[in-house]
PDB file of C-alpha atoms in Angstrom:
ATOM      1  CA  MET A1426     322.333  47.607 158.763  1.00  0.00           C
ATOM      2  CA  ASP A1427     322.359  51.088 157.268  1.00  0.00           C
ATOM      3  CA  LEU A1428     319.861  52.745 154.945  1.00  0.00           C
ATOM      4  CA  ARG A1429     320.834  55.455 152.467  1.00  0.00           C
ATOM      5  CA  PRO A1430     319.489  57.111 149.319  1.00  0.00           C
ATOM      6  CA  ALA A1431     320.440  55.296 146.140  1.00  0.00           C
ATOM      7  CA  ALA A1432     322.585  56.904 143.452  1.00  0.00           C
ATOM      8  CA  ASP A1433     322.935  56.327 139.720  1.00  0.00           C
ATOM      9  CA  ASP A1434     326.089  54.294 140.188  1.00  0.00           C
ATOM     10  CA  ASP A1435     324.138  51.831 142.355  1.00  0.00           C
ATOM     11  CA  LEU A1436     322.030  50.725 139.381  1.00  0.00           C
ATOM     12  CA  PRO A1437     324.248  47.772 138.304  1.00  0.00           C
ATOM     13  CA  ALA A1438     324.172  46.383 141.853  1.00  0.00           C
ATOM     14  CA  LEU A1439     320.405  46.923 142.086  1.00  0.00           C
ATOM     15  CA  HIS A1440     319.976  44.995 138.855  1.00  0.00           C
ATOM     16  CA  GLY A1441     321.879  42.071 140.357  1.00  0.00           C
ATOM     17  CA  VAL A1442     319.793  42.084 143.537  1.00  0.00           C
ATOM     18  CA  PHE A1443     316.607  42.176 141.448  1.00  0.00           C
ATOM     19  CA  LEU A1444     317.634  39.197 139.304  1.00  0.00           C
ATOM     20  CA  ARG A1445     318.621  37.055 142.290  1.00  0.00           C
ATOM     21  CA  ALA A1446     315.571  37.958 144.374  1.00  0.00           C
ATOM     22  CA  VAL A1447     313.097  37.286 141.548  1.00  0.00           C
ATOM     23  CA  ALA A1448     314.803  33.999 140.628  1.00  0.00           C
ATOM     24  CA  ASN A1449     314.448  32.960 144.268  1.00  0.00           C
ATOM     25  CA  VAL A1450     310.661  33.495 144.033  1.00  0.00           C
ATOM     26  CA  PHE A1451     310.063  31.928 140.619  1.00  0.00           C
ATOM     27  CA  GLY A1452     312.594  29.091 140.789  1.00  0.00           C
ATOM     28  CA  PRO A1453     310.822  26.881 143.353  1.00  0.00           C
ATOM     29  CA  HIS A1454     307.695  26.975 141.167  1.00  0.00           C
ATOM     30  CA  GLU A1455     309.749  26.128 138.052  1.00  0.00           C
ATOM     31  CA  PHE A1456     308.567  29.252 136.272  1.00  0.00           C
ATOM     32  CA  PRO A1457     311.104  31.239 134.235  1.00  0.00           C
ATOM     33  CA  PRO A1458     311.832  34.437 136.183  1.00  0.00           C
ATOM     34  CA  PRO A1459     311.669  37.903 134.633  1.00  0.00           C
ATOM     35  CA  ALA A1460     315.190  38.789 133.515  1.00  0.00           C
ATOM     36  CA  PRO A1461     315.261  42.238 131.888  1.00  0.00           C
ATOM     37  CA  ARG A1462     318.468  43.392 130.249  1.00  0.00           C
ATOM     38  CA  TYR A1463     320.427  45.882 132.312  1.00  0.00           C
ATOM     39  CA  GLU A1464     319.661  48.736 129.894  1.00  0.00           C
ATOM     40  CA  ALA A1465     315.888  48.252 130.230  1.00  0.00           C
ATOM     41  CA  PHE A1466     316.126  47.896 134.014  1.00  0.00           C
ATOM     42  CA  ALA A1467     318.353  50.961 134.354  1.00  0.00           C
ATOM     43  CA  ASN A1468     316.070  53.106 132.168  1.00  0.00           C
ATOM     44  CA  GLN A1469     312.995  52.405 134.292  1.00  0.00           C
ATOM     45  CA  GLN A1470     314.676  52.296 137.684  1.00  0.00           C
ATOM     46  CA  GLY A1471     316.643  55.425 136.768  1.00  0.00           C
ATOM     47  CA  HIS A1472     313.397  57.272 136.031  1.00  0.00           C
ATOM     48  CA  VAL A1473     312.019  56.224 139.420  1.00  0.00           C
ATOM     49  CA  LEU A1474     315.296  57.274 141.041  1.00  0.00           C
ATOM     50  CA  ALA A1475     314.984  60.707 139.424  1.00  0.00           C
ATOM     51  CA  THR A1476     311.283  61.282 140.118  1.00  0.00           C
ATOM     52  CA  GLY A1477     310.693  59.382 143.364  1.00  0.00           C
ATOM     53  CA  THR A1478     312.487  57.891 146.357  1.00  0.00           C
ATOM     54  CA  THR A1479     314.945  54.998 146.193  1.00  0.00           C
ATOM     55  CA  VAL A1480     316.698  53.607 149.276  1.00  0.00           C
ATOM     56  CA  VAL A1481     319.319  50.868 149.622  1.00  0.00           C
ATOM     57  CA  ALA A1482     320.089  48.758 152.680  1.00  0.00           C
ATOM     58  CA  GLU A1483     323.678  47.697 153.252  1.00  0.00           C
ATOM     59  CA  GLU A1484     325.864  46.207 155.943  1.00  0.00           C
ATOM     60  CA  ASP A1485     329.649  46.529 156.023  1.00  0.00           C
ATOM     61  CA  GLY A1486     329.528  47.827 152.472  1.00  0.00           C
ATOM     62  CA  VAL A1487     327.478  44.865 151.182  1.00  0.00           C
ATOM     63  CA  LEU A1488     324.171  45.701 149.519  1.00  0.00           C
ATOM     64  CA  LEU A1489     321.308  43.751 151.109  1.00  0.00           C
ATOM     65  CA  GLY A1490     318.327  45.138 149.229  1.00  0.00           C
ATOM     66  CA  PHE A1491     316.596  48.192 147.818  1.00  0.00           C
ATOM     67  CA  GLY A1492     313.181  49.756 147.494  1.00  0.00           C
ATOM     68  CA  SER A1493     311.693  52.627 145.541  1.00  0.00           C
ATOM     69  CA  SER A1494     308.459  54.551 145.387  1.00  0.00           C
ATOM     70  CA  TRP A1495     307.056  57.523 143.519  1.00  0.00           C
ATOM     71  CA  GLN A1496     304.225  59.931 144.164  1.00  0.00           C
ATOM     72  CA  ARG A1497     302.088  61.870 141.695  1.00  0.00           C
ATOM     73  CA  ASP A1498     299.635  64.311 143.253  1.00  0.00           C
ATOM     74  CA  ALA A1499     298.227  62.524 146.334  1.00  0.00           C
ATOM     75  CA  HIS A1500     298.885  59.066 144.837  1.00  0.00           C
ATOM     76  CA  TRP A1501     301.831  56.932 146.032  1.00  0.00           C
ATOM     77  CA  PHE A1502     303.118  53.820 144.253  1.00  0.00           C
ATOM     78  CA  LEU A1503     305.590  51.254 145.561  1.00  0.00           C
ATOM     79  CA  ALA A1504     307.682  50.572 142.471  1.00  0.00           C
ATOM     80  CA  SER A1505     310.152  48.018 143.835  1.00  0.00           C
ATOM     81  CA  LEU A1506     311.268  46.232 146.974  1.00  0.00           C
ATOM     82  CA  PHE A1507     313.825  43.459 146.598  1.00  0.00           C
ATOM     83  CA  VAL A1508     316.089  41.790 149.161  1.00  0.00           C
ATOM     84  CA  GLU A1509     319.023  39.452 148.587  1.00  0.00           C
ATOM     85  CA  PRO A1510     317.876  35.867 149.229  1.00  0.00           C
ATOM     86  CA  THR A1511     320.599  35.448 151.860  1.00  0.00           C
ATOM     87  CA  ALA A1512     319.326  38.528 153.772  1.00  0.00           C
ATOM     88  CA  GLN A1513     315.616  37.724 153.764  1.00  0.00           C
ATOM     89  CA  ALA A1514     313.506  37.110 156.902  1.00  0.00           C
ATOM     90  CA  ALA A1515     315.722  39.476 158.890  1.00  0.00           C
ATOM     91  CA  GLY A1516     313.637  42.656 158.807  1.00  0.00           C
ATOM     92  CA  VAL A1517     315.419  44.191 155.814  1.00  0.00           C
ATOM     93  CA  GLY A1518     312.309  44.458 153.662  1.00  0.00           C
ATOM     94  CA  THR A1519     310.256  45.971 156.476  1.00  0.00           C
ATOM     95  CA  ALA A1520     312.910  48.608 157.131  1.00  0.00           C
ATOM     96  CA  ILE A1521     313.144  49.519 153.448  1.00  0.00           C
ATOM     97  CA  LEU A1522     309.367  49.757 153.117  1.00  0.00           C
ATOM     98  CA  GLU A1523     309.217  52.143 156.060  1.00  0.00           C
ATOM     99  CA  ALA A1524     311.965  54.278 154.506  1.00  0.00           C
ATOM    100  CA  VAL A1525     310.113  54.746 151.195  1.00  0.00           C
ATOM    101  CA  TRP A1526     306.572  54.885 152.629  1.00  0.00           C
ATOM    102  CA  GLY A1527     306.262  58.675 152.664  1.00  0.00           C
ATOM    103  CA  ALA A1528     302.938  60.443 153.169  1.00  0.00           C
ATOM    104  CA  ALA A1529     300.072  60.066 150.711  1.00  0.00           C
ATOM    105  CA  GLU A1530     296.323  59.703 150.790  1.00  0.00           C
ATOM    106  CA  HIS A1531     296.127  56.927 148.182  1.00  0.00           C
ATOM    107  CA  ARG A1532     298.508  53.991 147.744  1.00  0.00           C
ATOM    108  CA  ARG A1533     299.094  51.225 145.196  1.00  0.00           C
ATOM    109  CA  THR A1534     301.608  48.570 144.276  1.00  0.00           C
ATOM    110  CA  ILE A1535     301.833  45.522 142.014  1.00  0.00           C
ATOM    111  CA  THR A1536     303.245  42.175 143.118  1.00  0.00           C
ATOM    112  CA  ASP A1537     303.458  38.665 141.740  1.00  0.00           C
ATOM    113  CA  ALA A1538     300.691  36.386 142.963  1.00  0.00           C
ATOM    114  CA  ILE A1539     303.305  33.802 144.052  1.00  0.00           C
ATOM    115  CA  GLN A1540     304.882  36.171 146.616  1.00  0.00           C
ATOM    116  CA  PRO A1541     302.965  35.334 149.831  1.00  0.00           C
ATOM    117  CA  VAL A1542     305.492  36.961 152.173  1.00  0.00           C
ATOM    118  CA  SER A1543     305.517  40.296 150.349  1.00  0.00           C
ATOM    119  CA  ASN A1544     301.766  40.306 149.880  1.00  0.00           C
ATOM    120  CA  ALA A1545     301.244  39.756 153.613  1.00  0.00           C
ATOM    121  CA  LEU A1546     303.736  42.535 154.439  1.00  0.00           C
ATOM    122  CA  TYR A1547     301.893  45.002 152.229  1.00  0.00           C
ATOM    123  CA  GLY A1548     298.495  43.804 153.418  1.00  0.00           C
ATOM    124  CA  ARG A1549     299.420  44.646 156.994  1.00  0.00           C
ATOM    125  CA  ARG A1550     300.062  48.201 155.786  1.00  0.00           C
ATOM    126  CA  GLY A1551     296.613  48.445 154.211  1.00  0.00           C
ATOM    127  CA  LEU A1552     297.488  47.437 150.642  1.00  0.00           C
ATOM    128  CA  VAL A1553     295.221  44.524 149.744  1.00  0.00           C
ATOM    129  CA  PRO A1554     294.727  42.663 146.436  1.00  0.00           C
ATOM    130  CA  ALA A1555     292.002  44.220 144.289  1.00  0.00           C
ATOM    131  CA  THR A1556     292.419  42.591 140.858  1.00  0.00           C
ATOM    132  CA  PRO A1557     294.846  40.313 139.008  1.00  0.00           C
ATOM    133  CA  VAL A1558     297.250  41.798 136.473  1.00  0.00           C
ATOM    134  CA  LEU A1559     297.240  39.499 133.448  1.00  0.00           C
ATOM    135  CA  ALA A1560     300.307  39.196 131.213  1.00  0.00           C
ATOM    136  CA  PHE A1561     299.497  38.493 127.572  1.00  0.00           C
ATOM    137  CA  GLY A1562     301.985  37.705 124.834  1.00  0.00           C
ATOM    138  CA  GLY A1563     302.313  36.404 121.316  1.00  0.00           C
ATOM    139  CA  ARG A1564     301.790  37.478 117.719  1.00  0.00           C
ATOM    140  CA  PRO A1565     298.365  39.104 117.265  1.00  0.00           C
ATOM    141  CA  LEU A1566     296.054  37.513 114.747  1.00  0.00           C
ATOM    142  CA  GLY A1567     295.840  39.402 111.485  1.00  0.00           C
ATOM    143  CA  GLY A1568     293.225  42.103 111.428  1.00  0.00           C
ATOM    144  CA  GLU A1569     292.529  45.676 110.522  1.00  0.00           C
ATOM    145  CA  SER A1570     291.346  48.622 112.536  1.00  0.00           C
ATOM    146  CA  ALA A1571     289.395  51.558 111.160  1.00  0.00           C
ATOM    147  CA  LEU A1572     290.551  53.728 114.042  1.00  0.00           C
ATOM    148  CA  GLU A1573     292.700  56.681 112.970  1.00  0.00           C
ATOM    149  CA  PRO A1574     295.100  58.655 115.186  1.00  0.00           C
ATOM    150  CA  VAL A1575     293.810  62.054 116.311  1.00  0.00           C
ATOM    151  CA  GLU A1576     294.796  64.699 118.818  1.00  0.00           C
ATOM    152  CA  ALA A1577     293.852  63.822 122.397  1.00  0.00           C
ATOM    153  CA  ASP A1578     294.000  65.430 125.816  1.00  0.00           C
ATOM    154  CA  LEU A1579     296.547  63.347 127.745  1.00  0.00           C
ATOM    155  CA  ALA A1580     295.768  64.999 131.082  1.00  0.00           C
ATOM    156  CA  ALA A1581     292.049  64.285 130.768  1.00  0.00           C
ATOM    157  CA  ILE A1582     292.730  60.663 129.826  1.00  0.00           C
ATOM    158  CA  ASP A1583     295.098  60.227 132.768  1.00  0.00           C
ATOM    159  CA  ALA A1584     292.520  61.698 135.136  1.00  0.00           C
ATOM    160  CA  ALA A1585     289.937  59.202 133.888  1.00  0.00           C
ATOM    161  CA  ALA A1586     292.121  56.091 133.593  1.00  0.00           C
ATOM    162  CA  TYR A1587     294.604  56.579 136.434  1.00  0.00           C
ATOM    163  CA  GLY A1588     293.005  59.213 138.632  1.00  0.00           C
ATOM    164  CA  PHE A1589     296.171  61.343 138.776  1.00  0.00           C
ATOM    165  CA  ASP A1590     298.608  63.304 136.603  1.00  0.00           C
ATOM    166  CA  ARG A1591     301.257  61.402 134.587  1.00  0.00           C
ATOM    167  CA  ALA A1592     302.965  64.331 132.823  1.00  0.00           C
ATOM    168  CA  VAL A1593     306.448  63.520 134.158  1.00  0.00           C
ATOM    169  CA  ASP A1594     306.011  59.910 133.059  1.00  0.00           C
ATOM    170  CA  HIS A1595     304.822  60.840 129.576  1.00  0.00           C
ATOM    171  CA  ALA A1596     308.113  62.703 129.183  1.00  0.00           C
ATOM    172  CA  TYR A1597     309.932  59.440 129.982  1.00  0.00           C
ATOM    173  CA  TRP A1598     307.707  57.154 127.889  1.00  0.00           C
ATOM    174  CA  GLU A1599     307.915  59.298 124.771  1.00  0.00           C
ATOM    175  CA  ARG A1600     311.736  59.198 124.912  1.00  0.00           C
ATOM    176  CA  HIS A1601     311.703  55.408 124.676  1.00  0.00           C
ATOM    177  CA  ALA A1602     308.496  54.479 122.833  1.00  0.00           C
ATOM    178  CA  ARG A1603     306.135  55.503 120.050  1.00  0.00           C
ATOM    179  CA  ARG A1604     303.100  57.307 121.395  1.00  0.00           C
ATOM    180  CA  THR A1605     299.846  57.383 119.440  1.00  0.00           C
ATOM    181  CA  THR A1606     296.780  59.339 120.433  1.00  0.00           C
ATOM    182  CA  TRP A1607     293.393  57.992 119.410  1.00  0.00           C
ATOM    183  CA  PRO A1608     289.824  59.240 119.959  1.00  0.00           C
ATOM    184  CA  GLY A1609     289.634  59.468 123.739  1.00  0.00           C
ATOM    185  CA  ALA A1610     292.748  57.338 124.317  1.00  0.00           C
ATOM    186  CA  TYR A1611     296.501  56.964 123.927  1.00  0.00           C
ATOM    187  CA  SER A1612     298.900  54.046 123.558  1.00  0.00           C
ATOM    188  CA  TYR A1613     302.642  53.456 123.765  1.00  0.00           C
ATOM    189  CA  ALA A1614     304.546  50.791 121.815  1.00  0.00           C
ATOM    190  CA  PHE A1615     308.170  50.063 122.704  1.00  0.00           C
ATOM    191  CA  PRO A1616     310.888  48.545 120.529  1.00  0.00           C
ATOM    192  CA  GLY A1617     310.891  44.812 121.132  1.00  0.00           C
ATOM    193  CA  GLY A1618     307.124  44.467 121.384  1.00  0.00           C
ATOM    194  CA  GLU A1619     306.123  45.863 124.784  1.00  0.00           C
ATOM    195  CA  ILE A1620     302.779  47.694 124.625  1.00  0.00           C
ATOM    196  CA  GLY A1621     301.604  49.955 127.437  1.00  0.00           C
ATOM    197  CA  PRO A1622     300.383  52.026 128.897  1.00  0.00           C
ATOM    198  CA  VAL A1623     297.161  52.100 126.941  1.00  0.00           C
ATOM    199  CA  ALA A1624     294.625  54.401 128.600  1.00  0.00           C
ATOM    200  CA  GLY A1625     291.240  55.817 127.725  1.00  0.00           C
ATOM    201  CA  LEU A1626     288.566  58.200 128.865  1.00  0.00           C
ATOM    202  CA  ASP A1627     286.445  55.085 129.261  1.00  0.00           C
ATOM    203  CA  ALA A1628     286.777  51.345 128.776  1.00  0.00           C
ATOM    204  CA  ALA A1629     285.480  51.395 125.196  1.00  0.00           C
ATOM    205  CA  ALA A1630     287.979  54.048 124.078  1.00  0.00           C
ATOM    206  CA  ALA A1631     290.896  52.198 125.694  1.00  0.00           C
ATOM    207  CA  ALA A1632     289.805  48.898 124.144  1.00  0.00           C
ATOM    208  CA  ARG A1633     289.609  50.460 120.655  1.00  0.00           C
ATOM    209  CA  ALA A1634     293.105  51.917 121.100  1.00  0.00           C
ATOM    210  CA  LEU A1635     294.537  48.542 122.163  1.00  0.00           C
ATOM    211  CA  ALA A1636     292.841  46.828 119.218  1.00  0.00           C
ATOM    212  CA  ALA A1637     294.329  49.391 116.835  1.00  0.00           C
ATOM    213  CA  GLU A1638     297.788  48.967 118.359  1.00  0.00           C
ATOM    214  CA  LEU A1639     297.603  45.183 118.062  1.00  0.00           C
ATOM    215  CA  ALA A1640     296.313  45.388 114.476  1.00  0.00           C
ATOM    216  CA  ARG A1641     299.461  47.197 113.327  1.00  0.00           C
ATOM    217  CA  ALA A1642     301.932  45.077 115.293  1.00  0.00           C
ATOM    218  CA  ASP A1643     304.410  43.278 113.012  1.00  0.00           C
ATOM    219  CA  GLY A1644     305.744  40.731 115.486  1.00  0.00           C
ATOM    220  CA  GLU A1645     305.488  39.353 118.996  1.00  0.00           C
ATOM    221  CA  VAL A1646     303.953  41.678 121.574  1.00  0.00           C
ATOM    222  CA  ARG A1647     303.562  41.750 125.355  1.00  0.00           C
ATOM    223  CA  VAL A1648     300.888  43.657 127.237  1.00  0.00           C
ATOM    224  CA  ARG A1649     299.800  43.637 130.906  1.00  0.00           C
ATOM    225  CA  ILE A1650     296.139  44.265 131.667  1.00  0.00           C
ATOM    226  CA  PRO A1651     294.362  44.459 135.019  1.00  0.00           C
ATOM    227  CA  GLY A1652     291.530  41.945 135.148  1.00  0.00           C
ATOM    228  CA  SER A1653     289.235  44.826 136.074  1.00  0.00           C
ATOM    229  CA  SER A1654     289.821  46.287 132.583  1.00  0.00           C
ATOM    230  CA  ARG A1655     287.581  43.618 131.085  1.00  0.00           C
ATOM    231  CA  ALA A1656     287.125  45.273 127.689  1.00  0.00           C
ATOM    232  CA  LEU A1657     290.893  45.295 127.116  1.00  0.00           C
ATOM    233  CA  VAL A1658     291.254  41.691 128.299  1.00  0.00           C
ATOM    234  CA  GLU A1659     288.645  40.699 125.721  1.00  0.00           C
ATOM    235  CA  VAL A1660     290.586  42.529 122.990  1.00  0.00           C
ATOM    236  CA  ALA A1661     293.771  40.622 123.891  1.00  0.00           C
ATOM    237  CA  LEU A1662     291.939  37.298 123.851  1.00  0.00           C
ATOM    238  CA  ARG A1663     290.280  38.007 120.491  1.00  0.00           C
ATOM    239  CA  ALA A1664     293.708  38.837 119.075  1.00  0.00           C
ATOM    240  CA  GLY A1665     294.869  35.347 120.031  1.00  0.00           C
ATOM    241  CA  LEU A1666     297.395  36.444 122.639  1.00  0.00           C
ATOM    242  CA  ARG A1667     298.490  33.829 125.174  1.00  0.00           C
ATOM    243  CA  LEU A1668     298.003  34.289 128.897  1.00  0.00           C
ATOM    244  CA  GLY A1669     301.208  34.120 130.956  1.00  0.00           C
ATOM    245  CA  PRO A1670     301.515  31.588 133.784  1.00  0.00           C
ATOM    246  CA  VAL A1671     302.109  33.962 136.716  1.00  0.00           C
ATOM    247  CA  PRO A1672     299.582  36.776 137.202  1.00  0.00           C
ATOM    248  CA  GLY A1673     300.365  39.908 139.109  1.00  0.00           C
ATOM    249  CA  LEU A1674     298.214  41.426 141.820  1.00  0.00           C
ATOM    250  CA  LEU A1675     297.238  45.076 141.977  1.00  0.00           C
ATOM    251  CA  LEU A1676     297.139  46.060 145.647  1.00  0.00           C
ATOM    252  CA  LEU A1677     295.160  49.137 146.669  1.00  0.00           C
ATOM    253  CA  SER A1678     294.598  51.145 149.798  1.00  0.00           C
ATOM    254  CA  GLU A1679     291.082  51.560 151.133  1.00  0.00           C
ATOM    255  CA  GLY A1680     288.777  53.702 149.010  1.00  0.00           C
ATOM    256  CA  LEU A1681     290.499  53.120 145.653  1.00  0.00           C
ATOM    257  CA  SER A1682     288.834  51.259 142.799  1.00  0.00           C
ATOM    258  CA  PRO A1683     290.736  49.119 140.285  1.00  0.00           C
ATOM    259  CA  PRO A1684     291.069  50.606 136.779  1.00  0.00           C
ATOM    260  CA  ASN A1685     288.696  49.631 133.984  1.00  0.00           C
ATOM    261  CA  ALA A1686     290.243  51.519 131.037  1.00  0.00           C
ATOM    262  CA  LEU A1687     293.941  50.698 131.296  1.00  0.00           C
ATOM    263  CA  ALA A1688     296.734  48.407 130.156  1.00  0.00           C
ATOM    264  CA  ILE A1689     299.595  49.238 132.495  1.00  0.00           C
ATOM    265  CA  ALA A1690     303.098  50.474 131.751  1.00  0.00           C
ATOM    266  CA  GLY A1691     304.607  47.726 133.910  1.00  0.00           C
ATOM    267  CA  TYR A1692     305.262  46.852 137.529  1.00  0.00           C
ATOM    268  CA  LEU A1693     307.494  49.881 138.194  1.00  0.00           C
ATOM    269  CA  LEU A1694     305.481  52.655 136.556  1.00  0.00           C
ATOM    270  CA  PHE A1695     301.910  51.273 136.632  1.00  0.00           C
TER     271      PHE A1695
END
């Protein structure tokens, strides 16, 4: 088995590995697996490829799996690690994880709660579950918000909600989504109904921003909220959104606290 840096022209093959690996996890539980269109996958994975580290494992020219991570300041995030079902339990995932591990003081990743093998692998490296990541979806109940958009300090909000700088990611998000800044908060809404990230200087500001974003939605929405961000979870429930069947898990290294003023951007970009 050989490891090498990924390139842009690997993205179609990575998409295929992702779809097969995720179906192999969700299928036995009879849950519908995530199946993003190639364009959406390539946009996000391409951003990680450009701003982080992505490695592929292959043998005799056959792709076995891939992994990617990114680092902002002293904060590292494992964005993806997927292995072909036929190549699993052979050390491929462990080798990929080592290749993208890097050096950082603080570490995070998000997994699906129904992935016991992956969660044990990460736990042995010091990444342990800290809070569920709840997936909400549906058409928000009708309502109005008195909150008006205003100028806001993105860097200050990121420092409060994430604990690190997201400037390079804002550049990506604003190319693909509508950004709105609110008093002490910001939100992103993507074509097709995805909402997130939504972040605030504190939980109340983030919750007001999410409520305002849901109030102006004109169709089905999807938003992922850490259970530790209770105020935002309550907003989603009041709006009548449905809770998805498979929660995620936010895994943290020692010393980190789960967020309380955040709806995440997704599993790749947190």
